[in-house]
Every structure is written in C-alpha cells, then in structure tokens.
Amino acid sequence: MRRHEWVPLEVIIKKSKLPEKDVLYRLKRLNKFGFINRSIYGYAVSFAGYDALAINALYKKGILKAIGNKLGVGKEGDVYLVLLNNDKETVLKFHKHGKTCFTRGKRYREYLADKHHISWLYVSRLSAETEYKILNELFPLVKIPEPIAWNRHAIILGKVNGEELKRIDLSKFMSKEEINNLFWNIFEEIKKAYKIGYIHGDLSEFNILFDGEDFVIIDWPQAIYKEHPEADFYLKRDIENLVRYFKKYKINLPSVDELIQKIKE
Ligand SMILES: Nc1ncnc2c1ncn2[C@@H]1O[C@H](COP(=O)(O)OP(=O)(O)O)[C@@H](O)[C@H]1O
Ligand SMILES: [Mg+2]
C-alpha cells in the first residue's frame, strides 16, 4: 500500500508468492472479517485490518495480553483499556487520520510533499510515531502519560486517572485559590515542555485529565518544535484556550501576552 491506494491482485499474488487460488481464498476471508476493502482497482487494508496487524505485533512482542473496554473515541482515534503481559493496566491509542476529519492531517502534508497519494495509513502511522517520540522526550519531566510501546498507528500509554477538564465543574469542589493554583501548575508544565522544546499545539480542556487532585496533559501528536516558523501562533492559541477555560471561574490571570513572556523567559 506504499505504492497503491488499491493494490492490484497481480501485485498481491507476486508479493505473497502463493498460488492465485490461495490468494483469492485468503482475500475473501479477510474481506469477510472486515480487514480489507475491495474495489475494481484492487484491495486495501481497512482500519480494522490495520488495527489487527498492530495488535498482533504488540501481542507477539510479548507486550500486550488482553484488550478491554473502549475508553473514549477522540477526534482522531480510539482509545482502549488494555492489559500488558506484566499485568499492568494501560491504554492503547489508535491514531486514525482521515477517518472523520482531515484538518490535522493537513499538517502532515509537508512530510508528504513527495508522495503522490496521501494514504491515511501512512499519516496515521506517522502521527503515532510522532506522538510516541515526543512523549519520550518529555516524560517524566512533564506531566504526561508514560510512553510504553509503539507499533504502526498504535501506541501504548500509561493509564491516567481522571476526566477531561471539560467535563468537570471545578467550582463545585474547589475554592478560587485552589483553582488558581491548578492554573499555575498546568502553566508550569507548559513552560517545562517549552523549555525542552515543544508546544502542545492542541491544548484545551479536552486534553487535560484531572482526578480532583492531580492532572496530566494528553494528546501530543501535533506538538511542534519551538523553532517551527508558526510556533508563536500555536503557543498563543494554546495559552488563549487555557486562559479562556480558567476565566470561567472568575480568577485573576495576567494577559495572554504576559503569560507568553513568562514561558519564553
Ligand atoms: N493515557 C490515557 N489514560 C486514560 N485515558 C486516556 C489516555 N489517553 C487518552 N485517553 C482518553 O481518550 C480520549 C482521546 O485521547 P486523545 O489522546 O485526546 O486523542 P484524540 O486525538 O482522539 O483527542 C481522551 O480524551 C481520554 O478520555
Ligand atoms: Mg484529545
């Protein structure tokens, strides 16, 4: 699929080194399971098929033992609770670009300038790889999920307790002073990430999990390096989102520009 959007049957027969009738039999079964799609041009792996390949690889490596409930369906992918071979409960996040929304996928076009067709498969894999690499650079210095493993478009992350800030009304159980402290603690993490070199790029109340005491900043695939030409734009947007959320609780905060100044100093 690196070369074709739809892989012609002849190519599959050649690559598989199997007789045509065996290839047809297997393709039919894969199609029945929903692991591949078919068109007049040939065959293509489906998201379910790509999921199965990643799960199989993580299982064979002796990392993954069992898959549990779906935790959330995010903008770009699905997150499941999983059990590792060492009995640790963690999460498996599948990156799925091009499934429902392509806006973030656009950001990958610069990597793909030399490719004729932008395959969702390639973009999803690249996105998972990028998030895994960035998490490795930031963990454990910044409060983010622990990166555990990566295969294709899937990454395994430490399980974080709590819910998205979006779904919590802080004023119900926290004083203004405590909410103010929470803001500054989150701000401190953004500052640390910036010092290491990264701007989150999609920071909002959807990507901060909070359990009533502690928080973790999730969802880093679109993070950009601070030397990126558009870095200031994304940093400003992140800070604006954070300030907008906390302003709801009527706490006193410096201006966005002052906060950006503090991050850069
Ligand atoms: N490490 C984690 N621990 C627990 N829940 C998580 C974790 N990572 C993601 N989730 C859940 O899955 C949802 C989607 O994950 P996220 O990384 O934000 O991806 P998306 O790009 O789809 O928004 C989150 O809002 C959260 O509810
Ligand atoms: Mg998210």
PDB file of N, CA and C and ligand atoms in Angstrom, residues 71-77 79 91 93 104 131 145 157-160 164 167 206-207 209 218-219, ligand 1:
ATOM      1  N   LEU A  71     -12.210   3.374  25.953  1.00  0.00           N
ATOM      2  CA  LEU A  71     -12.237   4.462  26.929  1.00  0.00           C
ATOM      3  C   LEU A  71     -12.848   5.717  26.348  1.00  0.00           C
ATOM      4  N   GLY A  72     -12.478   6.003  25.147  1.00  0.00           N
ATOM      5  CA  GLY A  72     -13.001   7.214  24.543  1.00  0.00           C
ATOM      6  C   GLY A  72     -12.798   7.167  23.054  1.00  0.00           C
ATOM      7  N   VAL A  73     -13.687   7.801  22.353  1.00  0.00           N
ATOM      8  CA  VAL A  73     -13.462   7.955  20.924  1.00  0.00           C
ATOM      9  C   VAL A  73     -13.095   9.408  20.735  1.00  0.00           C
ATOM     10  N   GLY A  74     -11.847   9.634  20.438  1.00  0.00           N
ATOM     11  CA  GLY A  74     -11.384  11.012  20.308  1.00  0.00           C
ATOM     12  C   GLY A  74     -11.625  11.532  18.911  1.00  0.00           C
ATOM     13  N   LYS A  75     -11.034  12.690  18.674  1.00  0.00           N
ATOM     14  CA  LYS A  75     -11.173  13.314  17.363  1.00  0.00           C
ATOM     15  C   LYS A  75     -10.537  12.454  16.286  1.00  0.00           C
ATOM     16  N   GLU A  76      -9.387  11.883  16.613  1.00  0.00           N
ATOM     17  CA  GLU A  76      -8.579  11.227  15.581  1.00  0.00           C
ATOM     18  C   GLU A  76      -8.405   9.731  15.783  1.00  0.00           C
ATOM     19  N   GLY A  77      -8.981   9.183  16.847  1.00  0.00           N
ATOM     20  CA  GLY A  77      -8.747   7.762  17.036  1.00  0.00           C
ATOM     21  C   GLY A  77      -9.503   7.190  18.200  1.00  0.00           C
ATOM     22  N   VAL A  79      -9.436   4.874  21.850  1.00  0.00           N
ATOM     23  CA  VAL A  79      -8.580   4.541  22.984  1.00  0.00           C
ATOM     24  C   VAL A  79      -9.217   3.392  23.765  1.00  0.00           C
ATOM     25  N   VAL A  91      -3.300   1.949  28.509  1.00  0.00           N
ATOM     26  CA  VAL A  91      -4.231   2.231  27.414  1.00  0.00           C
ATOM     27  C   VAL A  91      -3.545   2.087  26.061  1.00  0.00           C
ATOM     28  N   LYS A  93      -3.845   3.501  22.238  1.00  0.00           N
ATOM     29  CA  LYS A  93      -4.456   4.565  21.433  1.00  0.00           C
ATOM     30  C   LYS A  93      -4.155   4.329  19.958  1.00  0.00           C
ATOM     31  N   ARG A 104      -6.184  17.997  10.906  1.00  0.00           N
ATOM     32  CA  ARG A 104      -4.858  17.807  11.496  1.00  0.00           C
ATOM     33  C   ARG A 104      -3.956  17.050  10.529  1.00  0.00           C
ATOM     34  N   GLU A 131       3.857  11.123  18.076  1.00  0.00           N
ATOM     35  CA  GLU A 131       3.412  11.276  19.463  1.00  0.00           C
ATOM     36  C   GLU A 131       4.312  10.464  20.399  1.00  0.00           C
ATOM     37  N   PRO A 145       1.264  11.201  29.900  1.00  0.00           N
ATOM     38  CA  PRO A 145       1.213   9.744  30.091  1.00  0.00           C
ATOM     39  C   PRO A 145       2.562   9.102  29.743  1.00  0.00           C
ATOM     40  N   LEU A 157       0.135   3.567  26.267  1.00  0.00           N
ATOM     41  CA  LEU A 157       0.449   4.645  27.204  1.00  0.00           C
ATOM     42  C   LEU A 157       0.062   4.256  28.620  1.00  0.00           C
ATOM     43  N   GLY A 158       0.742   4.847  29.574  1.00  0.00           N
ATOM     44  CA  GLY A 158       0.340   4.673  30.959  1.00  0.00           C
ATOM     45  C   GLY A 158      -1.089   5.178  31.135  1.00  0.00           C
ATOM     46  N   LYS A 159      -1.852   4.473  31.980  1.00  0.00           N
ATOM     47  CA  LYS A 159      -3.242   4.871  32.196  1.00  0.00           C
ATOM     48  C   LYS A 159      -3.296   6.056  33.148  1.00  0.00           C
ATOM     49  N   VAL A 160      -4.074   7.031  32.754  1.00  0.00           N
ATOM     50  CA  VAL A 160      -4.223   8.237  33.559  1.00  0.00           C
ATOM     51  C   VAL A 160      -5.600   8.222  34.203  1.00  0.00           C
ATOM     52  N   GLU A 164     -11.603  14.553  31.469  1.00  0.00           N
ATOM     53  CA  GLU A 164     -11.263  15.802  30.785  1.00  0.00           C
ATOM     54  C   GLU A 164     -11.792  16.974  31.607  1.00  0.00           C
ATOM     55  N   ARG A 167     -15.293  18.203  31.250  1.00  0.00           N
ATOM     56  CA  ARG A 167     -16.467  17.554  31.838  1.00  0.00           C
ATOM     57  C   ARG A 167     -16.595  17.763  33.348  1.00  0.00           C
ATOM     58  N   PHE A 206     -10.127  19.735  26.782  1.00  0.00           N
ATOM     59  CA  PHE A 206     -10.370  18.357  26.333  1.00  0.00           C
ATOM     60  C   PHE A 206      -9.134  17.477  26.526  1.00  0.00           C
ATOM     61  N   ASN A 207      -7.984  18.115  26.558  1.00  0.00           N
ATOM     62  CA  ASN A 207      -6.744  17.335  26.602  1.00  0.00           C
ATOM     63  C   ASN A 207      -5.995  17.437  27.926  1.00  0.00           C
ATOM     64  N   LEU A 209      -6.469  15.823  31.683  1.00  0.00           N
ATOM     65  CA  LEU A 209      -7.253  14.928  32.542  1.00  0.00           C
ATOM     66  C   LEU A 209      -6.959  15.288  33.992  1.00  0.00           C
ATOM     67  N   ILE A 218      -2.599  15.290  27.970  1.00  0.00           N
ATOM     68  CA  ILE A 218      -2.557  14.192  26.989  1.00  0.00           C
ATOM     69  C   ILE A 218      -2.583  14.735  25.557  1.00  0.00           C
ATOM     70  N   ASP A 219      -2.483  13.807  24.595  1.00  0.00           N
ATOM     71  CA  ASP A 219      -2.746  14.103  23.176  1.00  0.00           C
ATOM     72  C   ASP A 219      -1.700  15.022  22.529  1.00  0.00           C
TER      73      ASP A 219
HETATM   74  N1  LIG B   1      -3.291   7.805  28.874  1.00  0.00           N
HETATM   75  C1  LIG B   1      -4.618   7.848  28.989  1.00  0.00           C
HETATM   76  N2  LIG B   1      -5.246   7.405  30.103  1.00  0.00           N
HETATM   77  C2  LIG B   1      -6.598   7.431  30.211  1.00  0.00           C
HETATM   78  N3  LIG B   1      -7.414   7.899  29.262  1.00  0.00           N
HETATM   79  C3  LIG B   1      -6.865   8.361  28.120  1.00  0.00           C
HETATM   80  C4  LIG B   1      -5.442   8.366  27.921  1.00  0.00           C
HETATM   81  N4  LIG B   1      -5.186   8.874  26.696  1.00  0.00           N
HETATM   82  C5  LIG B   1      -6.376   9.178  26.162  1.00  0.00           C
HETATM   83  N5  LIG B   1      -7.404   8.884  26.997  1.00  0.00           N
HETATM   84  C6  LIG B   1      -8.852   9.085  26.734  1.00  0.00           C
HETATM   85  O1  LIG B   1      -9.118   9.020  25.327  1.00  0.00           O
HETATM   86  C7  LIG B   1      -9.548  10.274  24.819  1.00  0.00           C
HETATM   87  C8  LIG B   1      -8.907  10.570  23.453  1.00  0.00           C
HETATM   88  O2  LIG B   1      -7.488  10.590  23.575  1.00  0.00           O
HETATM   89  P1  LIG B   1      -6.572  11.754  22.996  1.00  0.00           P
HETATM   90  O3  LIG B   1      -5.146  11.387  23.273  1.00  0.00           O
HETATM   91  O4  LIG B   1      -7.038  13.074  23.497  1.00  0.00           O
HETATM   92  O5  LIG B   1      -6.799  11.615  21.415  1.00  0.00           O
HETATM   93  P2  LIG B   1      -7.658  12.434  20.359  1.00  0.00           P
HETATM   94  O6  LIG B   1      -6.671  12.965  19.364  1.00  0.00           O
HETATM   95  O7  LIG B   1      -8.505  11.383  19.782  1.00  0.00           O
HETATM   96  O8  LIG B   1      -8.396  13.528  21.075  1.00  0.00           O
HETATM   97  C9  LIG B   1      -9.161  11.278  25.901  1.00  0.00           C
HETATM   98  O9  LIG B   1      -9.972  12.409  25.882  1.00  0.00           O
HETATM   99  C10 LIG B   1      -9.291  10.464  27.174  1.00  0.00           C
HETATM  100  O10 LIG B   1     -10.639  10.389  27.587  1.00  0.00           O
END
